[in-house]
Amino acid sequence: MGLPPALLLLLVLCLCPAPQGLAPPDPGLLAQGRARLREAQTLAQHPQLGACWAGALGRLDTGCQQLGEEQQSRIALAFTHCHLQRSGRPFPRCESGSSVRACTQHMDSVAFGVYTEFFTHAHSICYLLRSEAWQQRADSAVHRLVASSEGVAERLEETNELAEQAARAQEASLRSQEQILRHGELLRQTLQDSSRGVREAFQDMQEAAGQQRLAFAEIVNRVSFLHRFLVGESQALGSFLYHLLTGSAALLLTSSQRTAGARLILLGLVGGNVYLERVVSGLVLENTEAGSDPTGSSL
């Protein structure tokens, strides 16, 4: 937004100080200066004498910028020369390098009176020109300040828009971060549930494997028992038949009178053989059971 007009005017007055003697402006002096300047400008358009008046007006541009008694006197001399030339009266010779005193000391009373009058007119004209120049500078400063304030306002609006965009972007970033955190929490919970499920499944598998080992051991034990039973029974049957035949053979061989004395010895040998065979068979079966136990340290 732009600055208030009153503040702008105050800034202009601070930046562009008024020339000396123009604060506050004198309306009468301004009107007098404007009338004399307009009269001189009209005379400067004269086909014959206009060059002199134009030259005198040219002195105003440089003389009024640093108006002092010297500059004001030379402006008055230039206008006096043109006025006396227009009136057909003589004017004492005045070189550009001569002093004001040297130019005025040989004037008659009429010429000096005209010089004095134009000395006053030079002051009022320079007063007007300096006032107008100050006003132009003030107006220019006002325009520059207004343009600058408008540019500042535009930049402030752009800055506000950028700030709003940055705030919206930051808000979107915060929302994204919140979503990432929520998703991360959900992922962590999912991983925990998955890990728990894997552990439970592994424990179930271990329990099932243990049960399967126990069942397998039971089956192996039963098969081993059946194997021992069959082996034992088959050995017992074979041994019985073998010893039966052996005992029968001993009885048959000792049925005569000459061999009757050896009957008891042969029968004792057969009995001892039966006993030793049963003892050895039992030891072998015990060693076989201890070596083939499936429920050992693995349980």
mmCIF file of C-alpha atoms in Angstrom:
data_model
loop_
_atom_site.group_PDB
_atom_site.id
_atom_site.type_symbol
_atom_site.label_atom_id
_atom_site.label_comp_id
_atom_site.label_asym_id
_atom_site.label_seq_id
_atom_site.Cartn_x
_atom_site.Cartn_y
_atom_site.Cartn_z
ATOM 1 C CA MET A 1 0.000 0.000 0.000
ATOM 2 C CA GLY A 2 1.092 3.584 -0.780
ATOM 3 C CA LEU A 3 2.106 6.237 1.734
ATOM 4 C CA PRO A 4 -0.440 8.925 2.732
ATOM 5 C CA PRO A 5 -0.226 12.162 0.696
ATOM 6 C CA ALA A 6 0.511 14.214 3.822
ATOM 7 C CA LEU A 7 3.502 12.032 4.656
ATOM 8 C CA LEU A 8 4.712 12.212 1.057
ATOM 9 C CA LEU A 9 4.493 16.001 1.105
ATOM 10 C CA LEU A 10 6.398 16.099 4.383
ATOM 11 C CA LEU A 11 9.132 13.943 2.883
ATOM 12 C CA VAL A 12 9.287 16.189 -0.180
ATOM 13 C CA LEU A 13 9.623 19.300 1.964
ATOM 14 C CA CYS A 14 12.404 17.624 3.925
ATOM 15 C CA LEU A 15 14.252 16.441 0.829
ATOM 16 C CA CYS A 16 13.758 19.620 -1.230
ATOM 17 C CA PRO A 17 14.424 22.656 0.974
ATOM 18 C CA ALA A 18 12.985 25.945 -0.223
ATOM 19 C CA PRO A 19 15.420 28.583 -1.508
ATOM 20 C CA GLN A 20 16.428 31.434 0.742
ATOM 21 C CA GLY A 21 13.855 34.158 1.087
ATOM 22 C CA LEU A 22 10.974 31.958 -0.222
ATOM 23 C CA ALA A 23 9.614 30.604 3.024
ATOM 24 C CA PRO A 24 6.788 31.416 3.123
ATOM 25 C CA PRO A 25 6.268 32.455 -0.530
ATOM 26 C CA ASP A 26 5.331 36.072 -1.163
ATOM 27 C CA PRO A 27 2.313 36.129 -3.540
ATOM 28 C CA GLY A 28 2.904 39.773 -4.481
ATOM 29 C CA LEU A 29 6.548 39.180 -5.318
ATOM 30 C CA LEU A 30 5.628 36.068 -7.315
ATOM 31 C CA ALA A 31 3.013 38.017 -9.294
ATOM 32 C CA GLN A 32 5.446 40.836 -9.977
ATOM 33 C CA GLY A 33 8.151 38.433 -11.095
ATOM 34 C CA ARG A 34 5.716 36.555 -13.332
ATOM 35 C CA ALA A 35 4.542 39.809 -14.971
ATOM 36 C CA ARG A 36 8.118 41.045 -15.602
ATOM 37 C CA LEU A 37 9.182 37.652 -16.958
ATOM 38 C CA ARG A 38 6.218 37.497 -19.306
ATOM 39 C CA GLU A 39 7.007 41.024 -20.515
ATOM 40 C CA ALA A 40 10.650 40.106 -21.165
ATOM 41 C CA GLN A 41 9.604 36.920 -22.995
ATOM 42 C CA THR A 42 7.270 38.971 -25.177
ATOM 43 C CA LEU A 43 10.055 41.420 -26.041
ATOM 44 C CA ALA A 44 12.361 38.479 -26.809
ATOM 45 C CA GLN A 45 10.051 37.611 -29.714
ATOM 46 C CA HIS A 46 10.542 41.052 -31.337
ATOM 47 C CA PRO A 47 12.018 40.616 -34.836
ATOM 48 C CA GLN A 48 14.696 43.295 -34.394
ATOM 49 C CA LEU A 49 15.390 43.660 -30.671
ATOM 50 C CA GLY A 50 14.479 40.136 -29.657
ATOM 51 C CA ALA A 51 18.088 38.861 -29.716
ATOM 52 C CA CYS A 52 19.104 41.285 -26.945
ATOM 53 C CA TRP A 53 16.179 40.311 -24.715
ATOM 54 C CA ALA A 54 16.753 36.598 -25.439
ATOM 55 C CA GLY A 55 20.372 36.981 -24.362
ATOM 56 C CA ALA A 56 19.298 38.753 -21.179
ATOM 57 C CA LEU A 57 16.801 35.961 -20.440
ATOM 58 C CA GLY A 58 19.609 33.455 -20.972
ATOM 59 C CA ARG A 59 21.485 35.034 -18.068
ATOM 60 C CA LEU A 60 18.596 34.061 -15.782
ATOM 61 C CA ASP A 61 19.333 30.324 -16.099
ATOM 62 C CA THR A 62 22.796 30.626 -14.581
ATOM 63 C CA GLY A 63 22.452 33.862 -12.614
ATOM 64 C CA CYS A 64 19.346 32.886 -10.616
ATOM 65 C CA GLN A 65 20.787 29.554 -9.480
ATOM 66 C CA GLN A 66 23.316 31.301 -7.235
ATOM 67 C CA LEU A 67 21.696 34.693 -6.910
ATOM 68 C CA GLY A 68 23.857 37.288 -5.204
ATOM 69 C CA GLU A 69 24.435 40.976 -5.588
ATOM 70 C CA GLU A 70 26.993 40.418 -8.357
ATOM 71 C CA GLN A 71 24.727 38.114 -10.387
ATOM 72 C CA GLN A 72 21.662 40.257 -9.782
ATOM 73 C CA SER A 73 23.557 43.408 -10.934
ATOM 74 C CA ARG A 74 24.739 41.769 -14.163
ATOM 75 C CA ILE A 75 21.197 40.541 -14.947
ATOM 76 C CA ALA A 76 19.956 44.112 -14.337
ATOM 77 C CA LEU A 77 22.699 45.524 -16.626
ATOM 78 C CA ALA A 78 21.648 43.132 -19.417
ATOM 79 C CA PHE A 79 17.975 44.136 -19.171
ATOM 80 C CA THR A 80 18.916 47.842 -18.856
ATOM 81 C CA HIS A 81 20.989 47.641 -22.043
ATOM 82 C CA CYS A 82 18.071 46.097 -23.951
ATOM 83 C CA HIS A 83 15.573 48.614 -22.573
ATOM 84 C CA LEU A 84 17.749 51.613 -23.417
ATOM 85 C CA GLN A 85 18.463 50.159 -26.852
ATOM 86 C CA ARG A 86 14.729 49.759 -27.469
ATOM 87 C CA SER A 87 14.154 53.362 -26.276
ATOM 88 C CA GLY A 88 16.954 54.706 -28.477
ATOM 89 C CA ARG A 89 18.978 56.079 -25.574
ATOM 90 C CA PRO A 90 22.755 55.695 -25.221
ATOM 91 C CA PHE A 91 24.219 53.027 -22.987
ATOM 92 C CA PRO A 92 27.799 53.196 -21.682
ATOM 93 C CA ARG A 93 30.114 50.523 -22.993
ATOM 94 C CA CYS A 94 30.370 47.536 -20.620
ATOM 95 C CA GLU A 95 32.703 44.645 -21.433
ATOM 96 C CA SER A 96 31.945 41.158 -20.172
ATOM 97 C CA GLY A 97 35.035 41.157 -17.950
ATOM 98 C CA SER A 98 34.390 44.610 -16.481
ATOM 99 C CA SER A 99 33.153 45.084 -12.940
ATOM 100 C CA VAL A 100 29.615 46.240 -12.200
ATOM 101 C CA ARG A 101 30.963 49.462 -10.766
ATOM 102 C CA ALA A 102 32.886 50.230 -13.960
ATOM 103 C CA CYS A 103 29.702 49.701 -15.990
ATOM 104 C CA THR A 104 27.467 51.886 -13.813
ATOM 105 C CA GLN A 105 29.749 54.799 -12.830
ATOM 106 C CA HIS A 106 29.373 56.557 -16.222
ATOM 107 C CA MET A 107 25.548 56.180 -16.414
ATOM 108 C CA ASP A 108 23.362 59.229 -16.450
ATOM 109 C CA SER A 109 20.471 59.536 -14.032
ATOM 110 C CA VAL A 110 17.951 58.049 -16.473
ATOM 111 C CA ALA A 111 20.075 55.005 -17.261
ATOM 112 C CA PHE A 112 20.908 54.453 -13.579
ATOM 113 C CA GLY A 113 17.219 54.732 -12.679
ATOM 114 C CA VAL A 114 16.395 52.087 -15.296
ATOM 115 C CA TYR A 115 19.245 49.930 -13.939
ATOM 116 C CA THR A 116 17.906 50.286 -10.395
ATOM 117 C CA GLU A 117 14.415 49.328 -11.513
ATOM 118 C CA PHE A 118 15.659 46.245 -13.361
ATOM 119 C CA PHE A 119 17.798 45.339 -10.333
ATOM 120 C CA THR A 120 14.546 44.999 -8.412
ATOM 121 C CA HIS A 121 12.874 43.187 -11.317
ATOM 122 C CA ALA A 122 15.798 40.713 -11.470
ATOM 123 C CA HIS A 123 15.203 39.854 -7.846
ATOM 124 C CA SER A 124 11.462 39.235 -8.367
ATOM 125 C CA ILE A 125 12.050 37.245 -11.592
ATOM 126 C CA CYS A 126 14.718 35.056 -9.939
ATOM 127 C CA TYR A 127 12.424 34.643 -6.951
ATOM 128 C CA LEU A 128 9.714 33.370 -9.317
ATOM 129 C CA LEU A 129 12.071 31.075 -11.251
ATOM 130 C CA ARG A 130 13.575 29.601 -8.118
ATOM 131 C CA SER A 131 10.110 29.083 -6.659
ATOM 132 C CA GLU A 132 8.965 27.340 -9.826
ATOM 133 C CA ALA A 133 12.148 25.232 -9.911
ATOM 134 C CA TRP A 134 11.639 24.253 -6.281
ATOM 135 C CA GLN A 135 8.008 23.397 -7.033
ATOM 136 C CA GLN A 136 9.063 21.261 -9.995
ATOM 137 C CA ARG A 137 11.616 19.457 -7.846
ATOM 138 C CA ALA A 138 8.982 18.947 -5.184
ATOM 139 C CA ASP A 139 6.488 17.608 -7.739
ATOM 140 C CA SER A 140 9.151 15.351 -9.224
ATOM 141 C CA ALA A 141 10.055 14.100 -5.755
ATOM 142 C CA VAL A 142 6.377 13.461 -5.033
ATOM 143 C CA HIS A 143 6.003 11.488 -8.254
ATOM 144 C CA ARG A 144 9.162 9.513 -7.492
ATOM 145 C CA LEU A 145 7.994 8.805 -3.966
ATOM 146 C CA VAL A 146 4.555 7.756 -5.192
ATOM 147 C CA ALA A 147 6.106 5.492 -7.819
ATOM 148 C CA SER A 148 8.535 4.153 -5.217
ATOM 149 C CA SER A 149 5.733 3.541 -2.722
ATOM 150 C CA GLU A 150 3.709 1.755 -5.386
ATOM 151 C CA GLY A 151 6.758 -0.377 -6.229
ATOM 152 C CA VAL A 152 7.287 -1.099 -2.534
ATOM 153 C CA ALA A 153 3.618 -1.993 -2.200
ATOM 154 C CA GLU A 154 3.883 -4.360 -5.156
ATOM 155 C CA ARG A 155 6.994 -5.934 -3.691
ATOM 156 C CA LEU A 156 5.257 -6.245 -0.322
ATOM 157 C CA GLU A 157 2.316 -7.955 -2.005
ATOM 158 C CA GLU A 158 4.706 -10.290 -3.816
ATOM 159 C CA THR A 159 6.493 -10.929 -0.527
ATOM 160 C CA ASN A 160 3.168 -11.661 1.160
ATOM 161 C CA GLU A 161 2.239 -14.039 -1.642
ATOM 162 C CA LEU A 162 5.627 -15.767 -1.368
ATOM 163 C CA ALA A 163 5.199 -15.976 2.398
ATOM 164 C CA GLU A 164 1.722 -17.471 1.975
ATOM 165 C CA GLN A 165 3.071 -19.950 -0.572
ATOM 166 C CA ALA A 166 5.901 -20.851 1.798
ATOM 167 C CA ALA A 167 3.401 -21.273 4.640
ATOM 168 C CA ARG A 168 1.209 -23.507 2.471
ATOM 169 C CA ALA A 169 4.248 -25.527 1.392
ATOM 170 C CA GLN A 170 5.364 -25.865 5.010
ATOM 171 C CA GLU A 171 1.874 -26.931 6.041
ATOM 172 C CA ALA A 172 1.823 -29.532 3.243
ATOM 173 C CA SER A 173 5.265 -30.717 4.353
ATOM 174 C CA LEU A 174 4.043 -31.063 7.930
ATOM 175 C CA ARG A 175 1.021 -33.037 6.764
ATOM 176 C CA SER A 176 3.284 -35.281 4.710
ATOM 177 C CA GLN A 177 5.544 -35.814 7.698
ATOM 178 C CA GLU A 178 2.538 -36.672 9.859
ATOM 179 C CA GLN A 179 1.363 -39.170 7.262
ATOM 180 C CA ILE A 180 4.870 -40.656 7.074
ATOM 181 C CA LEU A 181 4.925 -40.970 10.866
ATOM 182 C CA ARG A 182 1.504 -42.612 10.884
ATOM 183 C CA HIS A 183 2.522 -44.978 8.102
ATOM 184 C CA GLY A 184 5.767 -45.717 9.947
ATOM 185 C CA GLU A 185 3.816 -46.525 13.115
ATOM 186 C CA LEU A 186 1.482 -48.782 11.147
ATOM 187 C CA LEU A 187 4.480 -50.463 9.497
ATOM 188 C CA ARG A 188 6.156 -50.953 12.876
ATOM 189 C CA GLN A 189 2.964 -52.453 14.287
ATOM 190 C CA THR A 190 2.632 -54.684 11.235
ATOM 191 C CA LEU A 191 6.225 -55.851 11.583
ATOM 192 C CA GLN A 192 5.689 -56.558 15.266
ATOM 193 C CA ASP A 193 2.530 -58.540 14.486
ATOM 194 C CA SER A 194 4.356 -60.386 11.706
ATOM 195 C CA SER A 195 7.298 -61.174 14.008
ATOM 196 C CA ARG A 196 4.908 -62.359 16.689
ATOM 197 C CA GLY A 197 3.105 -64.524 14.156
ATOM 198 C CA VAL A 198 6.393 -65.975 12.910
ATOM 199 C CA ARG A 199 7.478 -66.762 16.477
ATOM 200 C CA GLU A 200 4.126 -68.367 17.252
ATOM 201 C CA ALA A 201 4.282 -70.357 14.006
ATOM 202 C CA PHE A 202 7.837 -71.455 14.850
ATOM 203 C CA GLN A 203 6.751 -72.487 18.336
ATOM 204 C CA ASP A 204 3.820 -74.402 16.846
ATOM 205 C CA MET A 205 6.226 -76.080 14.434
ATOM 206 C CA GLN A 206 8.541 -76.960 17.329
ATOM 207 C CA GLU A 207 5.662 -78.378 19.315
ATOM 208 C CA ALA A 208 4.435 -80.302 16.282
ATOM 209 C CA ALA A 209 7.962 -81.571 15.619
ATOM 210 C CA GLY A 210 8.279 -82.638 19.262
ATOM 211 C CA GLN A 211 4.953 -84.448 19.072
ATOM 212 C CA GLN A 212 6.028 -86.044 15.815
ATOM 213 C CA ARG A 213 9.323 -87.112 17.417
ATOM 214 C CA LEU A 214 7.440 -88.618 20.322
ATOM 215 C CA ALA A 215 5.060 -90.422 17.965
ATOM 216 C CA PHE A 216 7.965 -91.583 15.842
ATOM 217 C CA ALA A 217 9.807 -92.782 18.952
ATOM 218 C CA GLU A 218 6.700 -94.634 20.073
ATOM 219 C CA ILE A 219 6.437 -96.293 16.663
ATOM 220 C CA VAL A 220 10.133 -97.154 16.692
ATOM 221 C CA ASN A 221 9.796 -98.557 20.209
ATOM 222 C CA ARG A 222 6.884 -100.709 19.174
ATOM 223 C CA VAL A 223 8.646 -101.862 16.032
ATOM 224 C CA SER A 224 11.770 -102.599 18.090
ATOM 225 C CA PHE A 225 9.678 -104.460 20.617
ATOM 226 C CA LEU A 226 8.059 -106.475 17.853
ATOM 227 C CA HIS A 227 11.436 -107.099 16.288
ATOM 228 C CA ARG A 228 12.866 -108.256 19.598
ATOM 229 C CA PHE A 229 9.843 -110.358 20.220
ATOM 230 C CA LEU A 230 10.025 -112.013 16.811
ATOM 231 C CA VAL A 231 13.771 -112.409 16.977
ATOM 232 C CA GLY A 232 13.585 -113.724 20.504
ATOM 233 C CA GLU A 233 10.788 -116.122 19.741
ATOM 234 C CA SER A 234 12.422 -117.319 16.574
ATOM 235 C CA GLN A 235 15.699 -117.840 18.425
ATOM 236 C CA ALA A 236 13.898 -119.516 21.274
ATOM 237 C CA LEU A 237 12.059 -121.815 18.855
ATOM 238 C CA GLY A 238 15.264 -122.613 16.958
ATOM 239 C CA SER A 239 17.149 -123.138 20.175
ATOM 240 C CA PHE A 240 14.387 -125.355 21.518
ATOM 241 C CA LEU A 241 14.356 -127.479 18.386
ATOM 242 C CA TYR A 242 18.157 -127.564 18.330
ATOM 243 C CA HIS A 243 18.441 -128.620 21.964
ATOM 244 C CA LEU A 244 15.537 -131.001 21.581
ATOM 245 C CA LEU A 245 17.307 -132.721 18.727
ATOM 246 C CA THR A 246 20.557 -132.587 20.671
ATOM 247 C CA GLY A 247 18.966 -134.111 23.753
ATOM 248 C CA SER A 248 17.216 -136.734 21.639
ATOM 249 C CA ALA A 249 20.483 -137.536 19.956
ATOM 250 C CA ALA A 250 22.195 -137.840 23.370
ATOM 251 C CA LEU A 251 19.512 -140.188 24.630
ATOM 252 C CA LEU A 252 19.676 -142.186 21.439
ATOM 253 C CA LEU A 253 23.447 -142.484 21.610
ATOM 254 C CA THR A 254 23.417 -143.491 25.314
ATOM 255 C CA SER A 255 20.633 -146.052 25.037
ATOM 256 C CA SER A 256 23.088 -148.973 25.001
ATOM 257 C CA GLN A 257 24.770 -150.482 28.057
ATOM 258 C CA ARG A 258 28.211 -149.321 27.029
ATOM 259 C CA THR A 259 27.247 -145.600 26.576
ATOM 260 C CA ALA A 260 24.684 -145.306 29.362
ATOM 261 C CA GLY A 261 27.260 -143.773 31.685
ATOM 262 C CA ALA A 262 27.754 -140.771 29.385
ATOM 263 C CA ARG A 263 24.062 -139.901 29.230
ATOM 264 C CA LEU A 264 24.088 -137.539 32.176
ATOM 265 C CA ILE A 265 27.237 -135.794 30.948
ATOM 266 C CA LEU A 266 25.733 -135.232 27.512
ATOM 267 C CA LEU A 267 22.437 -134.017 28.966
ATOM 268 C CA GLY A 268 24.377 -131.684 31.331
ATOM 269 C CA LEU A 269 26.265 -130.244 28.386
ATOM 270 C CA VAL A 270 23.035 -129.695 26.515
ATOM 271 C CA GLY A 271 21.507 -127.947 29.566
ATOM 272 C CA GLY A 272 24.602 -125.785 30.076
ATOM 273 C CA ASN A 273 24.522 -124.842 26.422
ATOM 274 C CA VAL A 274 20.888 -123.785 26.779
ATOM 275 C CA TYR A 275 21.703 -121.640 29.812
ATOM 276 C CA LEU A 276 24.710 -119.938 28.209
ATOM 277 C CA GLU A 277 22.735 -119.241 25.027
ATOM 278 C CA ARG A 278 19.940 -117.536 26.984
ATOM 279 C CA VAL A 279 22.425 -115.366 28.907
ATOM 280 C CA VAL A 280 24.311 -114.278 25.777
ATOM 281 C CA SER A 281 21.059 -113.601 23.904
ATOM 282 C CA GLY A 282 19.802 -111.352 26.742
ATOM 283 C CA LEU A 283 23.014 -109.301 26.806
ATOM 284 C CA VAL A 284 22.939 -108.797 23.042
ATOM 285 C CA LEU A 285 19.303 -107.652 23.127
ATOM 286 C CA GLU A 286 20.030 -105.111 25.927
ATOM 287 C CA ASN A 287 22.953 -103.593 23.951
ATOM 288 C CA THR A 288 20.794 -103.396 20.839
ATOM 289 C CA GLU A 289 18.025 -101.566 22.729
ATOM 290 C CA ALA A 290 20.457 -99.038 24.263
ATOM 291 C CA GLY A 291 22.051 -98.240 20.858
ATOM 292 C CA SER A 292 18.781 -97.867 18.965
ATOM 293 C CA ASP A 293 16.874 -95.632 21.504
ATOM 294 C CA PRO A 294 15.362 -92.750 19.372
ATOM 295 C CA THR A 295 14.340 -90.625 22.421
ATOM 296 C CA GLY A 296 17.824 -89.891 23.651
ATOM 297 C CA SER A 297 19.410 -86.446 24.024
ATOM 298 C CA SER A 298 17.539 -85.081 20.994
ATOM 299 C CA LEU A 299 14.431 -84.751 23.113
#
